[in-house]
Coordinates of C-alpha atoms in Angstrom, one line a residue:
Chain E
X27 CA 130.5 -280.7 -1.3
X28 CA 132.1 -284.0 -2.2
X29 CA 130.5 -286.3 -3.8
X30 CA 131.9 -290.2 -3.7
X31 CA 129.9 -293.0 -5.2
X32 CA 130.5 -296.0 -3.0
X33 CA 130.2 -299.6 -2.6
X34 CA 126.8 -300.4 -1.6
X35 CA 127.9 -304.2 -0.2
X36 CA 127.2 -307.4 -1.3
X37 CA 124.5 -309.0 -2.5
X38 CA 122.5 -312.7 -2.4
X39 CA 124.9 -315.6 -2.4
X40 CA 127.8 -313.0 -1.3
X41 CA 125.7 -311.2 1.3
X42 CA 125.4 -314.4 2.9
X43 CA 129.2 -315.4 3.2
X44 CA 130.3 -311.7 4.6
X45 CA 127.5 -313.1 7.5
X46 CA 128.2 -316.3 8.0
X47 CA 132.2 -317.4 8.0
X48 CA 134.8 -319.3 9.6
X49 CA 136.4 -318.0 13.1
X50 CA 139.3 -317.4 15.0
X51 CA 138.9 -321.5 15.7
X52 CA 139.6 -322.2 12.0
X53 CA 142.4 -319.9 10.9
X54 CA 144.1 -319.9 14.6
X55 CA 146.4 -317.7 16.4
X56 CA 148.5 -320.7 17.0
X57 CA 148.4 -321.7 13.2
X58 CA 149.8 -318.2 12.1
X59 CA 146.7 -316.2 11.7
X60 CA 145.7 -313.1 13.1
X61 CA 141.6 -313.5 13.3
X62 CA 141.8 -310.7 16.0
X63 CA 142.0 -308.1 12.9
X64 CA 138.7 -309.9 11.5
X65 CA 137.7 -311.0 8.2
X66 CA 138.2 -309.2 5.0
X67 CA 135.8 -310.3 2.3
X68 CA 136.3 -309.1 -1.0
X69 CA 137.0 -305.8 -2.9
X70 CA 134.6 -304.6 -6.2
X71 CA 131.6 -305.9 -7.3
X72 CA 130.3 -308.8 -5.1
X73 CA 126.6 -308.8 -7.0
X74 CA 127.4 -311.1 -9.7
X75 CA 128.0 -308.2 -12.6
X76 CA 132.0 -308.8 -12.2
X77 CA 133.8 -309.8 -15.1
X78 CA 137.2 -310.2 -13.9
X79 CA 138.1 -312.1 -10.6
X80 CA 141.4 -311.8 -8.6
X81 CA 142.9 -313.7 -6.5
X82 CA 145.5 -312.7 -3.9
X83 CA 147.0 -313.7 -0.8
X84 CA 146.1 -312.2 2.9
X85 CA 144.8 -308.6 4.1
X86 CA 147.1 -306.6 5.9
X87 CA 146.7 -303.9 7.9
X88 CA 145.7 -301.0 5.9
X89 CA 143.0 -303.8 4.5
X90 CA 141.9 -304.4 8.4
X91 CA 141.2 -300.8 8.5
X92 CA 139.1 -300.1 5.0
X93 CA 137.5 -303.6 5.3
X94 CA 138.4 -304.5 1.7
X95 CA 141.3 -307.0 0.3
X96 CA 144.2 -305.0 -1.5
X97 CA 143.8 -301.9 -1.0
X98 CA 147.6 -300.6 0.4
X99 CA 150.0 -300.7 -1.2
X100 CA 150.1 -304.0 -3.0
X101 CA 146.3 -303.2 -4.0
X102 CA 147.7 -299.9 -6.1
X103 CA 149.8 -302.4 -8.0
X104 CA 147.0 -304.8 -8.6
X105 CA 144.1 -301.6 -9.7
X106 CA 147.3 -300.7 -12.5
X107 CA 147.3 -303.9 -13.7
X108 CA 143.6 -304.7 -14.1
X109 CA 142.6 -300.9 -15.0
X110 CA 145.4 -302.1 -18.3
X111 CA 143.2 -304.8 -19.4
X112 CA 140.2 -302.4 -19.3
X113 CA 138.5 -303.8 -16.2
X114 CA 138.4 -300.2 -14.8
X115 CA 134.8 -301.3 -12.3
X116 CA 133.5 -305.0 -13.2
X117 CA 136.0 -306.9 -11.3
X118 CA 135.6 -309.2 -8.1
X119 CA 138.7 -309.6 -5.7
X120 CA 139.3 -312.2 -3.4
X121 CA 142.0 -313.5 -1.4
X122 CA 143.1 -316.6 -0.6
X123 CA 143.3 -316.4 3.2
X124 CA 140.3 -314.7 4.9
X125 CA 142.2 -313.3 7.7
X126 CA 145.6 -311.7 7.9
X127 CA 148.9 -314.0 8.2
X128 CA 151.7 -313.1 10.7
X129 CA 153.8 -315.6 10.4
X130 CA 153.8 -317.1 6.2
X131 CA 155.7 -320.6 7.3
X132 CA 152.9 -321.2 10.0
X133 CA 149.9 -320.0 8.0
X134 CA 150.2 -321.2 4.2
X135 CA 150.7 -325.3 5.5
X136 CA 147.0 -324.5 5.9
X137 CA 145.7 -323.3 2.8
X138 CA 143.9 -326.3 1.7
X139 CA 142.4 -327.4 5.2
X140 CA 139.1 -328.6 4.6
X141 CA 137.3 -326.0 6.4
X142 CA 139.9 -322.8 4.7
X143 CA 139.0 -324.2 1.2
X144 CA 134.9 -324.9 1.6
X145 CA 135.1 -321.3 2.5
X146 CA 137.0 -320.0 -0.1
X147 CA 135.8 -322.5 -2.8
X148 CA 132.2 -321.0 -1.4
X149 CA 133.7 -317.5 -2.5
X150 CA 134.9 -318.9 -6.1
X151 CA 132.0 -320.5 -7.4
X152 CA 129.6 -317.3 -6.2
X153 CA 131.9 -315.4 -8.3
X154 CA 131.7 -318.0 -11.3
X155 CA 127.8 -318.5 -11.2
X156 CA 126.4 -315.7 -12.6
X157 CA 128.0 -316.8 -15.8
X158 CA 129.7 -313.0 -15.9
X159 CA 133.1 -313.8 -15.0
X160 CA 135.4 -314.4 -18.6
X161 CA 139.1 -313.8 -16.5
X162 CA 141.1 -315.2 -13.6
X163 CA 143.8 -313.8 -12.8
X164 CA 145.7 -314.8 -9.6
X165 CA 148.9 -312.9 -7.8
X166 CA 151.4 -315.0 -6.0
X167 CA 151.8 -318.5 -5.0
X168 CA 149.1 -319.2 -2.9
X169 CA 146.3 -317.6 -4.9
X170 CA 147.8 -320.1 -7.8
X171 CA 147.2 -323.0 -5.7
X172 CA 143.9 -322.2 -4.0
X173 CA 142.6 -321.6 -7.7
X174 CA 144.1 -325.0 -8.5
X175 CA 142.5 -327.0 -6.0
X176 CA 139.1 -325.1 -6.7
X177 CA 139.5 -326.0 -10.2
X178 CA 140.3 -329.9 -8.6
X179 CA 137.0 -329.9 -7.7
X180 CA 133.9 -331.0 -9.8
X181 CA 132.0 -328.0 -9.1
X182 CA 135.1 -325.7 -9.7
X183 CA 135.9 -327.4 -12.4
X184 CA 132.5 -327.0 -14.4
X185 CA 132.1 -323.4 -12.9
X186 CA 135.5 -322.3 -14.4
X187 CA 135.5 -324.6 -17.9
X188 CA 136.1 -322.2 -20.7
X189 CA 137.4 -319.2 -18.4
X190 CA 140.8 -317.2 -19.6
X191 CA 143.3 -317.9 -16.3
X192 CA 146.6 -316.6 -16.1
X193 CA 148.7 -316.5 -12.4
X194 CA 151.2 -313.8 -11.8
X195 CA 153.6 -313.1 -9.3
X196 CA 152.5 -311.5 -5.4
X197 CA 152.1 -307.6 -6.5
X198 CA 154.8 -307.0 -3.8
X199 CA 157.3 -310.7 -4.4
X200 CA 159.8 -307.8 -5.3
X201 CA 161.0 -307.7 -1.6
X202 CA 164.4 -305.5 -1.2
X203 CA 167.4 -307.8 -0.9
X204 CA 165.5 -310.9 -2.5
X205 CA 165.8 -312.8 -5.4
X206 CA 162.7 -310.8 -7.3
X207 CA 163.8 -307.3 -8.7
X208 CA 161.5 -305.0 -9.6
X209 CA 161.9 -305.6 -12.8
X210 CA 161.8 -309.2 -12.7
X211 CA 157.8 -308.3 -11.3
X212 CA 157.1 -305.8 -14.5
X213 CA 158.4 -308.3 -16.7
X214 CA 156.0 -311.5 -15.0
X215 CA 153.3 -308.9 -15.2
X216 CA 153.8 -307.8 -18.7
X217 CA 154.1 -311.5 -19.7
X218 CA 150.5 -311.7 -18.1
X219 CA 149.2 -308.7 -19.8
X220 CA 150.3 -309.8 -23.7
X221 CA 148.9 -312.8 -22.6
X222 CA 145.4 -311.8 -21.5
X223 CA 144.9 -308.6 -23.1
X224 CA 144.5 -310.0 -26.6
X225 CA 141.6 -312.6 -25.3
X226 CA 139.7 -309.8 -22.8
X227 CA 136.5 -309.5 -24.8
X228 CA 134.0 -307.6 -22.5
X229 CA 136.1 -304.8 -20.6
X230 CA 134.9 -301.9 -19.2
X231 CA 136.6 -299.8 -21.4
X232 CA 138.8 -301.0 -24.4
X233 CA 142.3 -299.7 -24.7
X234 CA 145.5 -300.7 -26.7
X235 CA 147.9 -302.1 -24.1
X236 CA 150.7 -300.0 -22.6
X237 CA 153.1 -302.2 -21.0
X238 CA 155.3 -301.2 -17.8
X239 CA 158.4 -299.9 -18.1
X240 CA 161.6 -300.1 -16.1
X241 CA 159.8 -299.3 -13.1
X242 CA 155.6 -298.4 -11.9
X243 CA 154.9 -294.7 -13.2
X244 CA 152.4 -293.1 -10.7
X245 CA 149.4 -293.5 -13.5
X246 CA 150.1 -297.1 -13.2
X247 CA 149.6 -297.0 -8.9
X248 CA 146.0 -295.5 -9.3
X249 CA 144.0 -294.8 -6.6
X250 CA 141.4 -297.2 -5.3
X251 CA 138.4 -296.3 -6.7
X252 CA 135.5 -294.8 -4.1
X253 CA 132.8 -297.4 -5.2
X254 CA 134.9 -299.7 -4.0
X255 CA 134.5 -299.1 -0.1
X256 CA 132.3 -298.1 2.0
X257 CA 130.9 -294.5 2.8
X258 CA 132.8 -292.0 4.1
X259 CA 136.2 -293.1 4.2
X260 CA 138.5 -290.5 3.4
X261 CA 139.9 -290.3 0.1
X262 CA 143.5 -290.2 1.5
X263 CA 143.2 -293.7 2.1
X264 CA 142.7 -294.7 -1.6
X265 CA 145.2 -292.3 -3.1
X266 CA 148.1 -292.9 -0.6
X267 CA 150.0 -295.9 0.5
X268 CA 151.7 -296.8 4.3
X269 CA 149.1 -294.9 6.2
X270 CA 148.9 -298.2 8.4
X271 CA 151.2 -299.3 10.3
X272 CA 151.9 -302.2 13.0
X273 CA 152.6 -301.0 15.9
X274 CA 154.4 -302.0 18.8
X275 CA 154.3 -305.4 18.1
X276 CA 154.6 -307.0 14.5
X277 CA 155.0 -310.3 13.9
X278 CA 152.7 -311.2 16.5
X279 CA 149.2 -312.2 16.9
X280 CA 148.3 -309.4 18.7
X281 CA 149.4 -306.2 16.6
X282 CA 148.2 -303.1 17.4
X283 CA 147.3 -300.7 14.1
X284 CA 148.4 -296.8 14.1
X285 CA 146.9 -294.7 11.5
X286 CA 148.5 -291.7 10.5
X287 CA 146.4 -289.2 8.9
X288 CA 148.8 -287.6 6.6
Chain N
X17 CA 131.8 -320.7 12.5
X18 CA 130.2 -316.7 13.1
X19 CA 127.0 -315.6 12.0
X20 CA 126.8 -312.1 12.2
X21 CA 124.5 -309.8 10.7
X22 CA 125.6 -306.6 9.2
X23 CA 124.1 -303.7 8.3
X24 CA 123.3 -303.6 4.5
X25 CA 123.6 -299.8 4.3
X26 CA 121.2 -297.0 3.8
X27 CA 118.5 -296.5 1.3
X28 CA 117.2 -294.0 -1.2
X29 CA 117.6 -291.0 0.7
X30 CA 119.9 -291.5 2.7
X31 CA 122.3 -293.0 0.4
X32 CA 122.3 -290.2 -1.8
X33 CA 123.0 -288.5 1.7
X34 CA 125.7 -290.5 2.5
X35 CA 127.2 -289.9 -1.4
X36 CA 126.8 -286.4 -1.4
X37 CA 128.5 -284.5 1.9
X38 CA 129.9 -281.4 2.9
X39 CA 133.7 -281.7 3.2
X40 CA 136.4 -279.9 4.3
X41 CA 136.0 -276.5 2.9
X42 CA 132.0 -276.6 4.8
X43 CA 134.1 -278.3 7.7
X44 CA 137.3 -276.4 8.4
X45 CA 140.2 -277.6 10.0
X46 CA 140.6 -273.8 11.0
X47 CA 137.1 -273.9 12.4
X48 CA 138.2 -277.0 15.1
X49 CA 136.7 -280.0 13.1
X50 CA 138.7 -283.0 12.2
X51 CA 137.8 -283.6 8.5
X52 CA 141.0 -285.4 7.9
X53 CA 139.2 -288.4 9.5
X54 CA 136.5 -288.3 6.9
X55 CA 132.7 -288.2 8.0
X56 CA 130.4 -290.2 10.1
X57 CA 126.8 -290.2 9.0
X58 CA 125.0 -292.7 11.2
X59 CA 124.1 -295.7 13.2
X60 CA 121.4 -298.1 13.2
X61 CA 118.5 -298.4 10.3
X62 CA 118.9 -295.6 7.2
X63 CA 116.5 -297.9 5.9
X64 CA 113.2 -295.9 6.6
X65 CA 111.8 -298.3 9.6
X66 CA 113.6 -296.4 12.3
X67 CA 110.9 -295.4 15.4
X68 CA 113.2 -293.8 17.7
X69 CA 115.3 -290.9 16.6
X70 CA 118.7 -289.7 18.2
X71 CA 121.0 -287.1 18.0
X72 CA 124.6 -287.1 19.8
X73 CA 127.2 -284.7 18.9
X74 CA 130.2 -285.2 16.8
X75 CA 132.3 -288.6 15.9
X76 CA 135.6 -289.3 18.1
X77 CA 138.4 -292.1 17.1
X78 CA 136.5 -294.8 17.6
X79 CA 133.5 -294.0 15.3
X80 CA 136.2 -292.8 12.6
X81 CA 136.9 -296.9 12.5
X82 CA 133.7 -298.3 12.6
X83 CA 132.2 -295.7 10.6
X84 CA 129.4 -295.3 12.8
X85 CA 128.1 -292.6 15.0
X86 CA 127.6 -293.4 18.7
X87 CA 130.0 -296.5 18.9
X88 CA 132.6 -295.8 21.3
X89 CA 132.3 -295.4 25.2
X90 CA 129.0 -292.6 24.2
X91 CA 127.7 -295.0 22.2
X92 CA 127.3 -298.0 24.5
X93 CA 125.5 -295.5 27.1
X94 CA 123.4 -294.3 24.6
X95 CA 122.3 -298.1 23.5
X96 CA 121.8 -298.9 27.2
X97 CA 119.5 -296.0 27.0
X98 CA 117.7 -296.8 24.2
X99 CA 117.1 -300.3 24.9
X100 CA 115.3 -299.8 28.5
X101 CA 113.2 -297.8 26.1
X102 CA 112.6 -300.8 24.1
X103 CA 114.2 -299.3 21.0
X104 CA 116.4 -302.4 20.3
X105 CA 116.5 -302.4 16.4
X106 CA 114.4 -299.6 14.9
X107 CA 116.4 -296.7 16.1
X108 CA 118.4 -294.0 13.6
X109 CA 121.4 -292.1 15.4
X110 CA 123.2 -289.3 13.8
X111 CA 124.4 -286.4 15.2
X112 CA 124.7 -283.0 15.3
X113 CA 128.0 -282.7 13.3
X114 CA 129.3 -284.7 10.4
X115 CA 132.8 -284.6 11.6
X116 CA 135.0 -285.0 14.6
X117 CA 135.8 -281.7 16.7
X118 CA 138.9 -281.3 18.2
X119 CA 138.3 -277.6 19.8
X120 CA 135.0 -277.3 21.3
X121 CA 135.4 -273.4 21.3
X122 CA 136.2 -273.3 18.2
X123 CA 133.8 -275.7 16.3
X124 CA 130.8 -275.6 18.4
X125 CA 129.5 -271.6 17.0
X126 CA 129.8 -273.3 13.9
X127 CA 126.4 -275.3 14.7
X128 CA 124.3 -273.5 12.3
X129 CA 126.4 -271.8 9.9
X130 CA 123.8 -272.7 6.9
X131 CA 125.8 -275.3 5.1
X132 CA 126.1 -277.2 8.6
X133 CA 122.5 -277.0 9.5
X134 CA 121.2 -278.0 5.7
X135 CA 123.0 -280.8 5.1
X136 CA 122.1 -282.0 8.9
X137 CA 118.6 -280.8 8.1
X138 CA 118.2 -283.2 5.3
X139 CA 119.4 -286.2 7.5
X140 CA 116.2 -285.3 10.0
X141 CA 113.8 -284.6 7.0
X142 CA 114.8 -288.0 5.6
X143 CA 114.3 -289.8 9.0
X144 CA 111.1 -288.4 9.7
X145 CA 109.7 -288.3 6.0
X146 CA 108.6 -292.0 6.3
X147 CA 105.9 -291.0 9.1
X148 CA 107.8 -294.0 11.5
X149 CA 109.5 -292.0 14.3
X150 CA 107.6 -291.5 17.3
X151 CA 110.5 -290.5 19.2
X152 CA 113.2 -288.1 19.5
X153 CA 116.0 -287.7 22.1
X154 CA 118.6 -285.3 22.3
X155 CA 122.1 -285.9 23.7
X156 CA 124.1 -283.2 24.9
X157 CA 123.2 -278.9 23.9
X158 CA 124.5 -279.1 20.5
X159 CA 122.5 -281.6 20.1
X160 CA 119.4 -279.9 21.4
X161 CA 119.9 -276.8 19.3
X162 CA 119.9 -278.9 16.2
X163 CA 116.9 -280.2 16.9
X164 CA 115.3 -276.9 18.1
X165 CA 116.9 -275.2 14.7
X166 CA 115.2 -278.0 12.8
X167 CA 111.9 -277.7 13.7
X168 CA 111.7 -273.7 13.9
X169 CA 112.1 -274.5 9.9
X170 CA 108.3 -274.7 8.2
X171 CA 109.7 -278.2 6.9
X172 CA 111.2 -279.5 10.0
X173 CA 108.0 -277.8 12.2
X174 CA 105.9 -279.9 9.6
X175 CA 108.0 -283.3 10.0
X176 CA 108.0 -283.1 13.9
X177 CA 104.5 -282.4 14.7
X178 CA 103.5 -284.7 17.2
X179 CA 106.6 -286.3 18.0
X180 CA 107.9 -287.6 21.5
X181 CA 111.0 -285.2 21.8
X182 CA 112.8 -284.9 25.3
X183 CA 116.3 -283.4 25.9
X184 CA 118.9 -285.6 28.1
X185 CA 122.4 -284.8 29.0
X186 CA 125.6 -285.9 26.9
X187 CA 126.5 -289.6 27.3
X188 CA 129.9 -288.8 28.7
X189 CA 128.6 -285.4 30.3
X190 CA 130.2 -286.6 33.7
X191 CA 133.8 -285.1 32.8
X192 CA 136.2 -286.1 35.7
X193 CA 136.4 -282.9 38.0
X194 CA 133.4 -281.6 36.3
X195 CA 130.7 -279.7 37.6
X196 CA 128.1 -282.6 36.6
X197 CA 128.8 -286.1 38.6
X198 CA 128.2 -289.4 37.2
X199 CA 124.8 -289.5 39.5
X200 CA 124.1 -285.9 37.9
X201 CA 124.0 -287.8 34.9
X202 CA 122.1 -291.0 36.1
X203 CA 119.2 -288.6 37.2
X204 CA 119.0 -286.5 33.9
X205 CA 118.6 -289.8 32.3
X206 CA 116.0 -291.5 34.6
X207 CA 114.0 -288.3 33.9
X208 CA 114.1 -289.1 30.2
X209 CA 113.1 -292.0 30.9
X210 CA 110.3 -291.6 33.1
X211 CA 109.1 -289.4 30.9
X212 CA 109.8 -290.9 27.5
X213 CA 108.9 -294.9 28.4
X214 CA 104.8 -294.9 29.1
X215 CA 104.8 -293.0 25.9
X216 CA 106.2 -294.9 24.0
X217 CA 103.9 -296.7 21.3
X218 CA 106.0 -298.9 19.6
X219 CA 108.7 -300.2 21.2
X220 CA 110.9 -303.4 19.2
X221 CA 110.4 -305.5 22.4
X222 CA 108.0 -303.8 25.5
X223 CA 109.3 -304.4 28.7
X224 CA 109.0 -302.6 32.0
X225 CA 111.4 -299.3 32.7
X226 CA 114.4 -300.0 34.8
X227 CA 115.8 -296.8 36.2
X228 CA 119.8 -296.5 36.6
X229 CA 121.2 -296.6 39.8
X230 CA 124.4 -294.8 41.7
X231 CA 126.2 -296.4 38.8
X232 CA 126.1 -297.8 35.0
X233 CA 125.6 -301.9 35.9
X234 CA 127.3 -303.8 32.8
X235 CA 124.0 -304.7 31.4
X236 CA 123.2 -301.1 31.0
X237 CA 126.4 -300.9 28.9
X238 CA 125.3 -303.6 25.9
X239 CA 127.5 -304.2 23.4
X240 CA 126.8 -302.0 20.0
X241 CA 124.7 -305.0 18.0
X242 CA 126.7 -306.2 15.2
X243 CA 123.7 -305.6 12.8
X244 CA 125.0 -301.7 13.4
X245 CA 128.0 -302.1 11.9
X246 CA 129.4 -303.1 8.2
X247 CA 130.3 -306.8 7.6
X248 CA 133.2 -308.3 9.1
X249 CA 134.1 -305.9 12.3
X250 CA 135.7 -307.6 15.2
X251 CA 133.1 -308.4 18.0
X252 CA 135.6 -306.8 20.1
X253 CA 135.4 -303.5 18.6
X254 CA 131.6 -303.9 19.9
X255 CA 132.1 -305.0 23.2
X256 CA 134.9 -303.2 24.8
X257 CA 135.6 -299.3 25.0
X258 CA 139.1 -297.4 24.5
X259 CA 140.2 -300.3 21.8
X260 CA 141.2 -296.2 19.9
X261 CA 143.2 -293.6 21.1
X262 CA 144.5 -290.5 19.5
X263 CA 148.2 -290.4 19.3
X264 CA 150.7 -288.5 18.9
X265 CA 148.9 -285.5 19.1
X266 CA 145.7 -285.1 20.4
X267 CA 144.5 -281.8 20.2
X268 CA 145.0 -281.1 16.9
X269 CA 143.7 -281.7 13.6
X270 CA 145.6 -284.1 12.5
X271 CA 145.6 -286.1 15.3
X272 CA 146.5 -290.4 14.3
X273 CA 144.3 -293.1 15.3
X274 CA 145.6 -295.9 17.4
X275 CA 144.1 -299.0 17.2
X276 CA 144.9 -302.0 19.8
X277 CA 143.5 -305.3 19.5
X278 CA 142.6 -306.5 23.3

């Protein structure tokens, strides 16, 4: 018998934006997008008890398949980092593009369109309203600068006055053969932590902080917790990472997904 | 912009049901089931409102992506089926086994090994102990022998007096070179129907019965509503069969999922 708490989906205010949400006809084919994969919401608590929200960048496709944003491998990263401030279940994550980008230098020109941002901003201050939500933190360039132009805004400004915000760097900006090392990552991320850790005053569970080291240890790429998906997905798809793949065509609209059941 | 509804998830129950399951060790790889693909509990309302009951057989690759029973080419027969019933909402489908089968032979005498048949058990118990279904259907013999196990228990006798049950033929019974043809099929149905539609009490929308033709017409094959599904699942995953295919290795238990996006 197994027995797997899960995420019993979203409620109120959030309810209402995984059921009502901008198309294929706002965040285009031809724009960079890839709406074919659909929309992926959120990942956590989307009930207004979160006390933590995250920001990142775009699903991909393990996210197409489990229906929740960072969940591969660039999700591990992120569950390390916020399980080290003590937010081990009250956190919200969002991303800054509801739909998965093939093609970066097409897509992010359009992060701030009217109609991309209302959405988003719609996401933001649902997350800010209960009152709940004490930490930002975002993870990569476009996160930073969707939060910044919800922030712009007189709503997002009162909703996030007095909230503890720090950005980091994309969970996977350490790309092999570019200018990020791994190392450079740990270090933004550690800057981060000593940063926020101090000032976290409602975690889920306290804990000195343990920075990273040289490189991530496998207790710092945790699995994605059950409660966070939906029923019934198998627990190989929280605990390991490149089980999705693009197939035969990446880098088009129209990529195909191959699971591999390991 | 989309509006789709989703479904919310199940209730009391049947969310305990779909927390605590029977995994691998109750579903053996040995024994022909695919547990590696995790388990597919239901479609339609685990809510307690459901009025028509049915029970198909075991998940294939496309349910293992929606997470719902009785979504792939099966599953769009079926909801033709149930819809010139009038069931177009308030219908509960589960089937007969939590997990895929990938050998018949081998999986099928497995039907009611007693940790099967109790945890399937509970699933009927729960949909009938709200005193709403008035009808029960059948797909396929597995399916049948469920049913006929379930109610030669005292609890299952007690929760189906008085029910509407009939028996039909599997959804996809009409094999290529098999013994039963597509019109084989047709007719089994059109029996169910005859004798299931001036019985039926309570139908979401009453409308005279249609009986199939030579052939399925494409408004006997309806899309699966997106109020069946979770939030943010392609249309097209709703609205067109064989999007999934098994590869590289059908056959076996570790057979990969292919997705490809039309």
């Amino acid at each position: 018998m197994t027995t797997d708490p899960f995420d019993t989906g979203p409620t109120g205010t959030f309810r209402a934006l995984c059921r009502d949400y901008p198309d294929g006809t706002v965040f285009r084919g031809a724009d960079g997008f890839r709406s074919l994969w659909g929309p992926v919401f959120y990942r956590g608590r989307a009930n207004g008890t979160a006390r933590l929200l995250v920001i990142g960048q775009d699903p991909a496709q393990t996210e197409a398949v489990t229906r929740r944003c960072l969940s591969g491998q660039a999700g591990r990263r992120v569950q390390g980092f916020v399980e080290k401030l003590g937010y081990t279940r009250r956190y919200l994550m969002v991303n800054a593009f509801l739909y998965g980008i093939y093609n970066q230098s097409m897509a992010l020109p359009h992060l701030l369109d009217p109609a991309i941002q209302a959405y988003r901003d719609a996401w933001l201050l649902a997350a800010l309203a209960p009152g709940k939500v004490e930490t930002v933190v975002t993870f990569g360039t476009p996160a930073f600068n969707a939060w910044t132009a919800f922030t712009a805004t007189p709503a997002g400004a009162a909703a996030s006055a007095g909230v503890l915000f720090h950005k980091a760097l994309h969970p996977t900006a350490d790309k092999p053969g570019g200018p990020i090392t791994r190392q450079d990552l740990l270090d933004n991320w550690n800057v981060a932590l000593q940063f926020l850790h101090p000032q976290v005053q409602k975690p889920d569970v306290k804990k000195p902080l343990v920075p990273y080291g040289s490189d991530f240890t496998p207790a710092e790429l945790p699995e994605i917790p059950a409660r966070d998906l939906s029923f019934g997905f198998p627990a190989w798809m929280r605990s390991t990472d490149f089980w999705a793949s693009m197939s035969p065509t990446p880098g088009t609209e129209r990529a195909n997904i191959s699971v591999e059941v390991p």
